[in-house]
Amino acid sequence: MSDQLACQKFGRKDLDYQRWRWQPHQCNLPRFNATVLLERLRNKRMVFVGDSLNRGQWVSMVCLVDQIIPPGLKSMHFSFNNSLITLKAKEYNASIEFYWSPLLVESNSDDPVNHRLPDRIVRAQAIDKHARHWTDADILIFNTYLWWKRPFMNTLWGTFGSTDGIFKRVEMLRSYEMALKTWSDWLEIHVDRNKSQLYFMSMSPTHEWGEEWGRTTDENCYNEQEMIEKEGYRGRGTDPRMMRIVEDTIDDLKRRGLQVKLMNITQLSEYRKDGHPSIYRKQWEVLNEEQLAKPTSYSDCIHWCLPGVPDVWNELLYAHIFT
């Protein structure tokens, strides 16, 4: 369990956020069965690729299956500068992996630990550095969204450290579109269409502005213990323009004969302002007195407590894998 997500371990007392279940209209979700999933993964690789939100979903999946694997028949491995983390279920020769690639394409934020840089730079047309680590995966689950949230993205044509590259400050949506085109072109060329199942997780909403659900302007998810009940609620942390680019990219892939399923977890997660770590997580830096006096100033309203919302995402993923 990541200390960023272990809210109960770090002092959260209200636990109702663990108990909500999602019921889609007009269908019933199958009950998650770890044994059935591992049997499906026998001799296979399931790889989550993306940012810390996708890593949270991977942690959730690991926790969901870990309980049925005997201690001597499982192992955890870290490789490629810790960018790739693998749970191995030895009895099934199955692996459930996470690969750190927050922008999918190559960037200067690719180090899984030292990536908090003031000037983010992407090579929007370069993906092979990452993709070679998931080329032969049987089930691939991608995401990329949060790290693009800025008006402009510094974009490089060329290689890092080279003197002959072209560097431009590109409007974010255009750079995002280029990156997803690079990703989709790679899939078209390298994916075994008879073998691989491909998924893209839609954007994970944030709850950083309390006035959106009737609080004051200086409040956020801190101390929220109930979900939002207004059907169709959407906060401004969600960007429909980015969603449309993802949808258009996936539609284009389908026209090219490659099936990628968009897992739309956005709306169901919009309601869950109660599900974030807030202050109940490991703090990576020492907090000063001013911050400590104002908990909203250091509340994490982006990631999700576990157990919690990402378990629902995996229940949906499980249902799609078996359809």
PDB file of N, CA and C in Angstrom, residues 186-288:
ATOM      1  N   TRP A 186       1.788   4.228 -32.584  1.00  0.00           N
ATOM      2  CA  TRP A 186       2.592   3.127 -32.045  1.00  0.00           C
ATOM      3  C   TRP A 186       1.725   1.877 -31.860  1.00  0.00           C
ATOM      4  N   LEU A 187       0.529   2.044 -31.301  1.00  0.00           N
ATOM      5  CA  LEU A 187      -0.360   0.903 -31.106  1.00  0.00           C
ATOM      6  C   LEU A 187      -0.677   0.220 -32.428  1.00  0.00           C
ATOM      7  N   GLU A 188      -0.975   1.000 -33.448  1.00  0.00           N
ATOM      8  CA  GLU A 188      -1.361   0.433 -34.740  1.00  0.00           C
ATOM      9  C   GLU A 188      -0.257  -0.455 -35.315  1.00  0.00           C
ATOM     10  N   ILE A 189       0.979  -0.060 -35.104  1.00  0.00           N
ATOM     11  CA  ILE A 189       2.098  -0.793 -35.683  1.00  0.00           C
ATOM     12  C   ILE A 189       2.524  -1.989 -34.830  1.00  0.00           C
ATOM     13  N   HIS A 190       2.497  -1.840 -33.519  1.00  0.00           N
ATOM     14  CA  HIS A 190       3.158  -2.812 -32.646  1.00  0.00           C
ATOM     15  C   HIS A 190       2.230  -3.778 -31.915  1.00  0.00           C
ATOM     16  N   VAL A 191       0.954  -3.470 -31.799  1.00  0.00           N
ATOM     17  CA  VAL A 191       0.068  -4.315 -30.999  1.00  0.00           C
ATOM     18  C   VAL A 191      -0.402  -5.529 -31.800  1.00  0.00           C
ATOM     19  N   ASP A 192      -0.391  -6.682 -31.153  1.00  0.00           N
ATOM     20  CA  ASP A 192      -0.944  -7.902 -31.730  1.00  0.00           C
ATOM     21  C   ASP A 192      -2.457  -7.871 -31.553  1.00  0.00           C
ATOM     22  N   ARG A 193      -3.166  -7.655 -32.636  1.00  0.00           N
ATOM     23  CA  ARG A 193      -4.624  -7.461 -32.553  1.00  0.00           C
ATOM     24  C   ARG A 193      -5.362  -8.723 -32.142  1.00  0.00           C
ATOM     25  N   ASN A 194      -4.733  -9.876 -32.305  1.00  0.00           N
ATOM     26  CA  ASN A 194      -5.362 -11.141 -31.924  1.00  0.00           C
ATOM     27  C   ASN A 194      -5.103 -11.501 -30.471  1.00  0.00           C
ATOM     28  N   LYS A 195      -4.276 -10.712 -29.819  1.00  0.00           N
ATOM     29  CA  LYS A 195      -3.853 -11.060 -28.463  1.00  0.00           C
ATOM     30  C   LYS A 195      -4.201 -10.003 -27.422  1.00  0.00           C
ATOM     31  N   SER A 196      -3.969  -8.750 -27.738  1.00  0.00           N
ATOM     32  CA  SER A 196      -3.992  -7.697 -26.725  1.00  0.00           C
ATOM     33  C   SER A 196      -5.369  -7.085 -26.523  1.00  0.00           C
ATOM     34  N   GLN A 197      -5.693  -6.796 -25.269  1.00  0.00           N
ATOM     35  CA  GLN A 197      -6.855  -6.000 -24.918  1.00  0.00           C
ATOM     36  C   GLN A 197      -6.352  -4.633 -24.468  1.00  0.00           C
ATOM     37  N   LEU A 198      -6.950  -3.568 -25.012  1.00  0.00           N
ATOM     38  CA  LEU A 198      -6.458  -2.217 -24.795  1.00  0.00           C
ATOM     39  C   LEU A 198      -7.539  -1.348 -24.159  1.00  0.00           C
ATOM     40  N   TYR A 199      -7.152  -0.596 -23.122  1.00  0.00           N
ATOM     41  CA  TYR A 199      -8.081   0.276 -22.411  1.00  0.00           C
ATOM     42  C   TYR A 199      -7.425   1.625 -22.155  1.00  0.00           C
ATOM     43  N   PHE A 200      -8.255   2.652 -22.160  1.00  0.00           N
ATOM     44  CA  PHE A 200      -7.789   4.004 -21.808  1.00  0.00           C
ATOM     45  C   PHE A 200      -8.736   4.536 -20.745  1.00  0.00           C
ATOM     46  N   MET A 201      -8.172   4.889 -19.579  1.00  0.00           N
ATOM     47  CA  MET A 201      -8.978   5.411 -18.486  1.00  0.00           C
ATOM     48  C   MET A 201      -9.233   6.903 -18.705  1.00  0.00           C
ATOM     49  N   SER A 202     -10.465   7.309 -18.590  1.00  0.00           N
ATOM     50  CA  SER A 202     -10.791   8.730 -18.767  1.00  0.00           C
ATOM     51  C   SER A 202     -10.298   9.526 -17.557  1.00  0.00           C
ATOM     52  N   MET A 203     -10.441  10.825 -17.627  1.00  0.00           N
ATOM     53  CA  MET A 203      -9.855  11.704 -16.621  1.00  0.00           C
ATOM     54  C   MET A 203     -10.453  11.479 -15.234  1.00  0.00           C
ATOM     55  N   SER A 204      -9.577  11.555 -14.252  1.00  0.00           N
ATOM     56  CA  SER A 204      -9.976  11.444 -12.850  1.00  0.00           C
ATOM     57  C   SER A 204     -10.229  12.854 -12.317  1.00  0.00           C
ATOM     58  N   PRO A 205     -11.421  13.147 -11.840  1.00  0.00           N
ATOM     59  CA  PRO A 205     -11.745  14.515 -11.408  1.00  0.00           C
ATOM     60  C   PRO A 205     -11.082  14.885 -10.084  1.00  0.00           C
ATOM     61  N   THR A 206     -10.948  16.176  -9.876  1.00  0.00           N
ATOM     62  CA  THR A 206     -10.409  16.707  -8.629  1.00  0.00           C
ATOM     63  C   THR A 206     -11.513  17.447  -7.870  1.00  0.00           C
ATOM     64  N   HIS A 207     -11.273  17.695  -6.609  1.00  0.00           N
ATOM     65  CA  HIS A 207     -12.247  18.420  -5.770  1.00  0.00           C
ATOM     66  C   HIS A 207     -11.502  19.464  -4.949  1.00  0.00           C
ATOM     67  N   GLU A 208     -10.990  20.465  -5.631  1.00  0.00           N
ATOM     68  CA  GLU A 208     -10.137  21.477  -5.015  1.00  0.00           C
ATOM     69  C   GLU A 208     -10.844  22.802  -4.749  1.00  0.00           C
ATOM     70  N   TRP A 209     -12.088  22.942  -5.203  1.00  0.00           N
ATOM     71  CA  TRP A 209     -12.789  24.217  -5.059  1.00  0.00           C
ATOM     72  C   TRP A 209     -14.144  23.981  -4.412  1.00  0.00           C
ATOM     73  N   GLY A 210     -14.203  24.206  -3.107  1.00  0.00           N
ATOM     74  CA  GLY A 210     -15.398  23.894  -2.342  1.00  0.00           C
ATOM     75  C   GLY A 210     -16.644  24.650  -2.756  1.00  0.00           C
ATOM     76  N   GLU A 211     -16.471  25.834  -3.360  1.00  0.00           N
ATOM     77  CA  GLU A 211     -17.652  26.598  -3.759  1.00  0.00           C
ATOM     78  C   GLU A 211     -18.470  25.873  -4.823  1.00  0.00           C
ATOM     79  N   GLU A 212     -17.868  24.886  -5.490  1.00  0.00           N
ATOM     80  CA  GLU A 212     -18.598  24.144  -6.530  1.00  0.00           C
ATOM     81  C   GLU A 212     -19.694  23.264  -5.943  1.00  0.00           C
ATOM     82  N   TRP A 213     -19.592  22.908  -4.675  1.00  0.00           N
ATOM     83  CA  TRP A 213     -20.660  22.120  -4.059  1.00  0.00           C
ATOM     84  C   TRP A 213     -21.234  22.823  -2.825  1.00  0.00           C
ATOM     85  N   GLY A 214     -21.133  24.161  -2.804  1.00  0.00           N
ATOM     86  CA  GLY A 214     -21.825  24.930  -1.791  1.00  0.00           C
ATOM     87  C   GLY A 214     -21.011  25.326  -0.577  1.00  0.00           C
ATOM     88  N   ARG A 215     -19.705  25.080  -0.590  1.00  0.00           N
ATOM     89  CA  ARG A 215     -18.848  25.528   0.502  1.00  0.00           C
ATOM     90  C   ARG A 215     -18.327  26.932   0.193  1.00  0.00           C
ATOM     91  N   THR A 216     -17.443  27.429   1.039  1.00  0.00           N
ATOM     92  CA  THR A 216     -16.854  28.740   0.780  1.00  0.00           C
ATOM     93  C   THR A 216     -15.685  28.606  -0.192  1.00  0.00           C
ATOM     94  N   THR A 217     -15.229  29.745  -0.692  1.00  0.00           N
ATOM     95  CA  THR A 217     -14.202  29.737  -1.734  1.00  0.00           C
ATOM     96  C   THR A 217     -12.853  29.221  -1.248  1.00  0.00           C
ATOM     97  N   ASP A 218     -12.601  29.242   0.053  1.00  0.00           N
ATOM     98  CA  ASP A 218     -11.305  28.799   0.561  1.00  0.00           C
ATOM     99  C   ASP A 218     -11.343  27.359   1.080  1.00  0.00           C
ATOM    100  N   GLU A 219     -12.416  26.618   0.773  1.00  0.00           N
ATOM    101  CA  GLU A 219     -12.531  25.229   1.199  1.00  0.00           C
ATOM    102  C   GLU A 219     -12.303  24.281   0.026  1.00  0.00           C
ATOM    103  N   ASN A 220     -11.958  23.046   0.369  1.00  0.00           N
ATOM    104  CA  ASN A 220     -11.780  22.014  -0.654  1.00  0.00           C
ATOM    105  C   ASN A 220     -12.245  20.674  -0.076  1.00  0.00           C
ATOM    106  N   CYS A 221     -11.628  19.590  -0.475  1.00  0.00           N
ATOM    107  CA  CYS A 221     -12.098  18.270  -0.035  1.00  0.00           C
ATOM    108  C   CYS A 221     -11.792  17.975   1.426  1.00  0.00           C
ATOM    109  N   TYR A 222     -11.021  18.822   2.084  1.00  0.00           N
ATOM    110  CA  TYR A 222     -10.682  18.586   3.491  1.00  0.00           C
ATOM    111  C   TYR A 222     -11.946  18.458   4.346  1.00  0.00           C
ATOM    112  N   ASN A 223     -12.009  17.400   5.124  1.00  0.00           N
ATOM    113  CA  ASN A 223     -13.092  17.141   6.069  1.00  0.00           C
ATOM    114  C   ASN A 223     -14.418  16.802   5.394  1.00  0.00           C
ATOM    115  N   GLU A 224     -14.408  16.536   4.082  1.00  0.00           N
ATOM    116  CA  GLU A 224     -15.639  16.113   3.397  1.00  0.00           C
ATOM    117  C   GLU A 224     -15.863  14.625   3.665  1.00  0.00           C
ATOM    118  N   GLN A 225     -17.059  14.286   4.121  1.00  0.00           N
ATOM    119  CA  GLN A 225     -17.361  12.909   4.491  1.00  0.00           C
ATOM    120  C   GLN A 225     -18.566  12.346   3.745  1.00  0.00           C
ATOM    121  N   GLU A 226     -19.164  13.137   2.890  1.00  0.00           N
ATOM    122  CA  GLU A 226     -20.323  12.665   2.130  1.00  0.00           C
ATOM    123  C   GLU A 226     -20.110  12.947   0.648  1.00  0.00           C
ATOM    124  N   MET A 227     -20.722  12.123  -0.170  1.00  0.00           N
ATOM    125  CA  MET A 227     -20.579  12.316  -1.609  1.00  0.00           C
ATOM    126  C   MET A 227     -21.524  13.418  -2.106  1.00  0.00           C
ATOM    127  N   ILE A 228     -21.286  13.891  -3.305  1.00  0.00           N
ATOM    128  CA  ILE A 228     -22.175  14.865  -3.955  1.00  0.00           C
ATOM    129  C   ILE A 228     -23.352  14.106  -4.553  1.00  0.00           C
ATOM    130  N   GLU A 229     -24.558  14.537  -4.266  1.00  0.00           N
ATOM    131  CA  GLU A 229     -25.740  13.782  -4.697  1.00  0.00           C
ATOM    132  C   GLU A 229     -26.428  14.389  -5.916  1.00  0.00           C
ATOM    133  N   LYS A 230     -25.953  15.534  -6.389  1.00  0.00           N
ATOM    134  CA  LYS A 230     -26.569  16.150  -7.567  1.00  0.00           C
ATOM    135  C   LYS A 230     -26.178  15.375  -8.811  1.00  0.00           C
ATOM    136  N   GLU A 231     -27.150  14.708  -9.433  1.00  0.00           N
ATOM    137  CA  GLU A 231     -26.846  13.867 -10.603  1.00  0.00           C
ATOM    138  C   GLU A 231     -26.335  14.725 -11.761  1.00  0.00           C
ATOM    139  N   GLY A 232     -25.260  14.278 -12.371  1.00  0.00           N
ATOM    140  CA  GLY A 232     -24.666  15.013 -13.481  1.00  0.00           C
ATOM    141  C   GLY A 232     -23.676  16.075 -13.056  1.00  0.00           C
ATOM    142  N   TYR A 233     -23.381  16.154 -11.750  1.00  0.00           N
ATOM    143  CA  TYR A 233     -22.441  17.162 -11.266  1.00  0.00           C
ATOM    144  C   TYR A 233     -21.098  17.045 -11.993  1.00  0.00           C
ATOM    145  N   ARG A 234     -20.539  18.191 -12.346  1.00  0.00           N
ATOM    146  CA  ARG A 234     -19.195  18.215 -12.926  1.00  0.00           C
ATOM    147  C   ARG A 234     -18.439  19.432 -12.405  1.00  0.00           C
ATOM    148  N   GLY A 235     -17.252  19.195 -11.866  1.00  0.00           N
ATOM    149  CA  GLY A 235     -16.407  20.277 -11.390  1.00  0.00           C
ATOM    150  C   GLY A 235     -15.502  20.790 -12.499  1.00  0.00           C
ATOM    151  N   ARG A 236     -14.882  21.940 -12.271  1.00  0.00           N
ATOM    152  CA  ARG A 236     -14.071  22.532 -13.326  1.00  0.00           C
ATOM    153  C   ARG A 236     -12.683  21.895 -13.443  1.00  0.00           C
ATOM    154  N   GLY A 237     -12.366  20.945 -12.564  1.00  0.00           N
ATOM    155  CA  GLY A 237     -11.129  20.191 -12.728  1.00  0.00           C
ATOM    156  C   GLY A 237     -11.175  19.216 -13.880  1.00  0.00           C
ATOM    157  N   THR A 238     -12.356  18.991 -14.437  1.00  0.00           N
ATOM    158  CA  THR A 238     -12.536  18.097 -15.576  1.00  0.00           C
ATOM    159  C   THR A 238     -12.591  18.922 -16.856  1.00  0.00           C
ATOM    160  N   ASP A 239     -11.833  18.512 -17.852  1.00  0.00           N
ATOM    161  CA  ASP A 239     -11.731  19.264 -19.105  1.00  0.00           C
ATOM    162  C   ASP A 239     -12.351  18.472 -20.254  1.00  0.00           C
ATOM    163  N   PRO A 240     -13.588  18.818 -20.657  1.00  0.00           N
ATOM    164  CA  PRO A 240     -14.248  18.081 -21.746  1.00  0.00           C
ATOM    165  C   PRO A 240     -13.478  18.148 -23.062  1.00  0.00           C
ATOM    166  N   ARG A 241     -12.685  19.200 -23.276  1.00  0.00           N
ATOM    167  CA  ARG A 241     -11.926  19.312 -24.528  1.00  0.00           C
ATOM    168  C   ARG A 241     -10.888  18.196 -24.623  1.00  0.00           C
ATOM    169  N   MET A 242     -10.237  17.905 -23.510  1.00  0.00           N
ATOM    170  CA  MET A 242      -9.260  16.818 -23.506  1.00  0.00           C
ATOM    171  C   MET A 242      -9.946  15.481 -23.702  1.00  0.00           C
ATOM    172  N   MET A 243     -11.115  15.331 -23.113  1.00  0.00           N
ATOM    173  CA  MET A 243     -11.877  14.097 -23.272  1.00  0.00           C
ATOM    174  C   MET A 243     -12.241  13.864 -24.740  1.00  0.00           C
ATOM    175  N   ARG A 244     -12.615  14.938 -25.424  1.00  0.00           N
ATOM    176  CA  ARG A 244     -12.979  14.797 -26.840  1.00  0.00           C
ATOM    177  C   ARG A 244     -11.777  14.373 -27.683  1.00  0.00           C
ATOM    178  N   ILE A 245     -10.593  14.877 -27.341  1.00  0.00           N
ATOM    179  CA  ILE A 245      -9.390  14.476 -28.072  1.00  0.00           C
ATOM    180  C   ILE A 245      -9.136  12.982 -27.883  1.00  0.00           C
ATOM    181  N   VAL A 246      -9.300  12.506 -26.649  1.00  0.00           N
ATOM    182  CA  VAL A 246      -9.143  11.071 -26.394  1.00  0.00           C
ATOM    183  C   VAL A 246     -10.170  10.278 -27.187  1.00  0.00           C
ATOM    184  N   GLU A 247     -11.427  10.705 -27.147  1.00  0.00           N
ATOM    185  CA  GLU A 247     -12.483   9.994 -27.877  1.00  0.00           C
ATOM    186  C   GLU A 247     -12.208   9.975 -29.371  1.00  0.00           C
ATOM    187  N   ASP A 248     -11.788  11.112 -29.921  1.00  0.00           N
ATOM    188  CA  ASP A 248     -11.498  11.177 -31.361  1.00  0.00           C
ATOM    189  C   ASP A 248     -10.327  10.275 -31.726  1.00  0.00           C
ATOM    190  N   THR A 249      -9.321  10.232 -30.866  1.00  0.00           N
ATOM    191  CA  THR A 249      -8.157   9.376 -31.120  1.00  0.00           C
ATOM    192  C   THR A 249      -8.558   7.909 -31.130  1.00  0.00           C
ATOM    193  N   ILE A 250      -9.389   7.520 -30.170  1.00  0.00           N
ATOM    194  CA  ILE A 250      -9.830   6.125 -30.095  1.00  0.00           C
ATOM    195  C   ILE A 250     -10.744   5.781 -31.262  1.00  0.00           C
ATOM    196  N   ASP A 251     -11.608   6.713 -31.653  1.00  0.00           N
ATOM    197  CA  ASP A 251     -12.463   6.483 -32.828  1.00  0.00           C
ATOM    198  C   ASP A 251     -11.617   6.291 -34.087  1.00  0.00           C
ATOM    199  N   ASP A 252     -10.544   7.075 -34.209  1.00  0.00           N
ATOM    200  CA  ASP A 252      -9.653   6.935 -35.353  1.00  0.00           C
ATOM    201  C   ASP A 252      -8.959   5.571 -35.347  1.00  0.00           C
ATOM    202  N   LEU A 253      -8.568   5.108 -34.162  1.00  0.00           N
ATOM    203  CA  LEU A 253      -7.963   3.784 -34.069  1.00  0.00           C
ATOM    204  C   LEU A 253      -8.943   2.695 -34.486  1.00  0.00           C
ATOM    205  N   LYS A 254     -10.198   2.849 -34.115  1.00  0.00           N
ATOM    206  CA  LYS A 254     -11.209   1.860 -34.510  1.00  0.00           C
ATOM    207  C   LYS A 254     -11.389   1.833 -36.012  1.00  0.00           C
ATOM    208  N   ARG A 255     -11.320   3.024 -36.646  1.00  0.00           N
ATOM    209  CA  ARG A 255     -11.408   3.063 -38.109  1.00  0.00           C
ATOM    210  C   ARG A 255     -10.216   2.365 -38.756  1.00  0.00           C
ATOM    211  N   ARG A 256      -9.102   2.338 -38.036  1.00  0.00           N
ATOM    212  CA  ARG A 256      -7.910   1.653 -38.532  1.00  0.00           C
ATOM    213  C   ARG A 256      -7.875   0.186 -38.119  1.00  0.00           C
ATOM    214  N   GLY A 257      -8.959  -0.272 -37.512  1.00  0.00           N
ATOM    215  CA  GLY A 257      -9.088  -1.690 -37.200  1.00  0.00           C
ATOM    216  C   GLY A 257      -8.529  -2.130 -35.868  1.00  0.00           C
ATOM    217  N   LEU A 258      -8.280  -1.170 -34.953  1.00  0.00           N
ATOM    218  CA  LEU A 258      -7.719  -1.515 -33.649  1.00  0.00           C
ATOM    219  C   LEU A 258      -8.714  -1.126 -32.568  1.00  0.00           C
ATOM    220  N   GLN A 259      -9.089  -2.074 -31.743  1.00  0.00           N
ATOM    221  CA  GLN A 259     -10.111  -1.842 -30.732  1.00  0.00           C
ATOM    222  C   GLN A 259      -9.487  -1.393 -29.408  1.00  0.00           C
ATOM    223  N   VAL A 260      -9.814  -0.168 -28.993  1.00  0.00           N
ATOM    224  CA  VAL A 260      -9.420   0.357 -27.688  1.00  0.00           C
ATOM    225  C   VAL A 260     -10.692   0.785 -26.971  1.00  0.00           C
ATOM    226  N   LYS A 261     -10.881   0.317 -25.753  1.00  0.00           N
ATOM    227  CA  LYS A 261     -12.073   0.676 -24.999  1.00  0.00           C
ATOM    228  C   LYS A 261     -11.772   1.855 -24.086  1.00  0.00           C
ATOM    229  N   LEU A 262     -12.589   2.889 -24.186  1.00  0.00           N
ATOM    230  CA  LEU A 262     -12.483   4.022 -23.277  1.00  0.00           C
ATOM    231  C   LEU A 262     -13.259   3.695 -22.007  1.00  0.00           C
ATOM    232  N   MET A 263     -12.550   3.644 -20.885  1.00  0.00           N
ATOM    233  CA  MET A 263     -13.188   3.362 -19.605  1.00  0.00           C
ATOM    234  C   MET A 263     -13.573   4.689 -18.971  1.00  0.00           C
ATOM    235  N   ASN A 264     -14.841   5.042 -19.065  1.00  0.00           N
ATOM    236  CA  ASN A 264     -15.277   6.353 -18.585  1.00  0.00           C
ATOM    237  C   ASN A 264     -15.585   6.292 -17.094  1.00  0.00           C
ATOM    238  N   ILE A 265     -14.585   6.667 -16.306  1.00  0.00           N
ATOM    239  CA  ILE A 265     -14.740   6.667 -14.843  1.00  0.00           C
ATOM    240  C   ILE A 265     -14.951   8.092 -14.310  1.00  0.00           C
ATOM    241  N   THR A 266     -15.060   9.062 -15.213  1.00  0.00           N
ATOM    242  CA  THR A 266     -15.086  10.459 -14.791  1.00  0.00           C
ATOM    243  C   THR A 266     -16.346  10.801 -14.010  1.00  0.00           C
ATOM    244  N   GLN A 267     -17.513  10.516 -14.582  1.00  0.00           N
ATOM    245  CA  GLN A 267     -18.748  10.953 -13.945  1.00  0.00           C
ATOM    246  C   GLN A 267     -18.964  10.288 -12.593  1.00  0.00           C
ATOM    247  N   LEU A 268     -18.731   8.989 -12.523  1.00  0.00           N
ATOM    248  CA  LEU A 268     -18.953   8.313 -11.235  1.00  0.00           C
ATOM    249  C   LEU A 268     -18.002   8.840 -10.158  1.00  0.00           C
ATOM    250  N   SER A 269     -16.800   9.284 -10.575  1.00  0.00           N
ATOM    251  CA  SER A 269     -15.823   9.793  -9.608  1.00  0.00           C
ATOM    252  C   SER A 269     -16.092  11.252  -9.239  1.00  0.00           C
ATOM    253  N   GLU A 270     -16.804  11.975 -10.104  1.00  0.00           N
ATOM    254  CA  GLU A 270     -17.130  13.379  -9.821  1.00  0.00           C
ATOM    255  C   GLU A 270     -17.882  13.528  -8.501  1.00  0.00           C
ATOM    256  N   TYR A 271     -18.722  12.566  -8.183  1.00  0.00           N
ATOM    257  CA  TYR A 271     -19.557  12.666  -6.985  1.00  0.00           C
ATOM    258  C   TYR A 271     -18.767  12.467  -5.692  1.00  0.00           C
ATOM    259  N   ARG A 272     -17.525  11.941  -5.797  1.00  0.00           N
ATOM    260  CA  ARG A 272     -16.839  11.417  -4.618  1.00  0.00           C
ATOM    261  C   ARG A 272     -15.843  12.390  -3.994  1.00  0.00           C
ATOM    262  N   LYS A 273     -16.319  13.550  -3.619  1.00  0.00           N
ATOM    263  CA  LYS A 273     -15.464  14.525  -2.927  1.00  0.00           C
ATOM    264  C   LYS A 273     -14.988  14.000  -1.571  1.00  0.00           C
ATOM    265  N   ASP A 274     -15.635  12.951  -1.088  1.00  0.00           N
ATOM    266  CA  ASP A 274     -15.269  12.343   0.194  1.00  0.00           C
ATOM    267  C   ASP A 274     -14.126  11.352   0.081  1.00  0.00           C
ATOM    268  N   GLY A 275     -13.703  11.018  -1.134  1.00  0.00           N
ATOM    269  CA  GLY A 275     -12.817   9.877  -1.333  1.00  0.00           C
ATOM    270  C   GLY A 275     -11.333  10.190  -1.438  1.00  0.00           C
ATOM    271  N   HIS A 276     -10.936  11.444  -1.269  1.00  0.00           N
ATOM    272  CA  HIS A 276      -9.532  11.840  -1.432  1.00  0.00           C
ATOM    273  C   HIS A 276      -8.753  11.718  -0.119  1.00  0.00           C
ATOM    274  N   PRO A 277      -7.426  11.602  -0.194  1.00  0.00           N
ATOM    275  CA  PRO A 277      -6.634  11.513   1.038  1.00  0.00           C
ATOM    276  C   PRO A 277      -6.720  12.751   1.918  1.00  0.00           C
ATOM    277  N   SER A 278      -6.917  13.920   1.304  1.00  0.00           N
ATOM    278  CA  SER A 278      -6.911  15.159   2.081  1.00  0.00           C
ATOM    279  C   SER A 278      -5.598  15.238   2.864  1.00  0.00           C
ATOM    280  N   ILE A 279      -5.659  15.385   4.176  1.00  0.00           N
ATOM    281  CA  ILE A 279      -4.423  15.484   4.974  1.00  0.00           C
ATOM    282  C   ILE A 279      -3.943  14.112   5.458  1.00  0.00           C
ATOM    283  N   TYR A 280      -4.708  13.058   5.151  1.00  0.00           N
ATOM    284  CA  TYR A 280      -4.427  11.738   5.721  1.00  0.00           C
ATOM    285  C   TYR A 280      -3.538  10.919   4.789  1.00  0.00           C
ATOM    286  N   ARG A 281      -2.283  11.334   4.705  1.00  0.00           N
ATOM    287  CA  ARG A 281      -1.299  10.657   3.861  1.00  0.00           C
ATOM    288  C   ARG A 281       0.090  11.058   4.337  1.00  0.00           C
ATOM    289  N   LYS A 282       1.087  10.382   3.826  1.00  0.00           N
ATOM    290  CA  LYS A 282       2.461  10.771   4.132  1.00  0.00           C
ATOM    291  C   LYS A 282       2.754  12.112   3.484  1.00  0.00           C
ATOM    292  N   GLN A 283       3.335  13.018   4.239  1.00  0.00           N
ATOM    293  CA  GLN A 283       3.733  14.315   3.702  1.00  0.00           C
ATOM    294  C   GLN A 283       5.200  14.232   3.284  1.00  0.00           C
ATOM    295  N   TRP A 284       5.466  14.520   2.017  1.00  0.00           N
ATOM    296  CA  TRP A 284       6.810  14.336   1.480  1.00  0.00           C
ATOM    297  C   TRP A 284       7.761  15.458   1.900  1.00  0.00           C
ATOM    298  N   GLU A 285       7.194  16.566   2.349  1.00  0.00           N
ATOM    299  CA  GLU A 285       8.018  17.676   2.824  1.00  0.00           C
ATOM    300  C   GLU A 285       7.514  18.117   4.199  1.00  0.00           C
ATOM    301  N   VAL A 286       8.412  18.664   5.007  1.00  0.00           N
ATOM    302  CA  VAL A 286       8.036  19.140   6.338  1.00  0.00           C
ATOM    303  C   VAL A 286       7.116  20.346   6.214  1.00  0.00           C
ATOM    304  N   LEU A 287       5.993  20.299   6.925  1.00  0.00           N
ATOM    305  CA  LEU A 287       5.011  21.377   6.862  1.00  0.00           C
ATOM    306  C   LEU A 287       5.381  22.475   7.851  1.00  0.00           C
ATOM    307  N   ASN A 288       5.213  23.727   7.405  1.00  0.00           N
ATOM    308  CA  ASN A 288       5.499  24.837   8.318  1.00  0.00           C
ATOM    309  C   ASN A 288       4.263  25.151   9.174  1.00  0.00           C
TER     310      ASN A 288
END
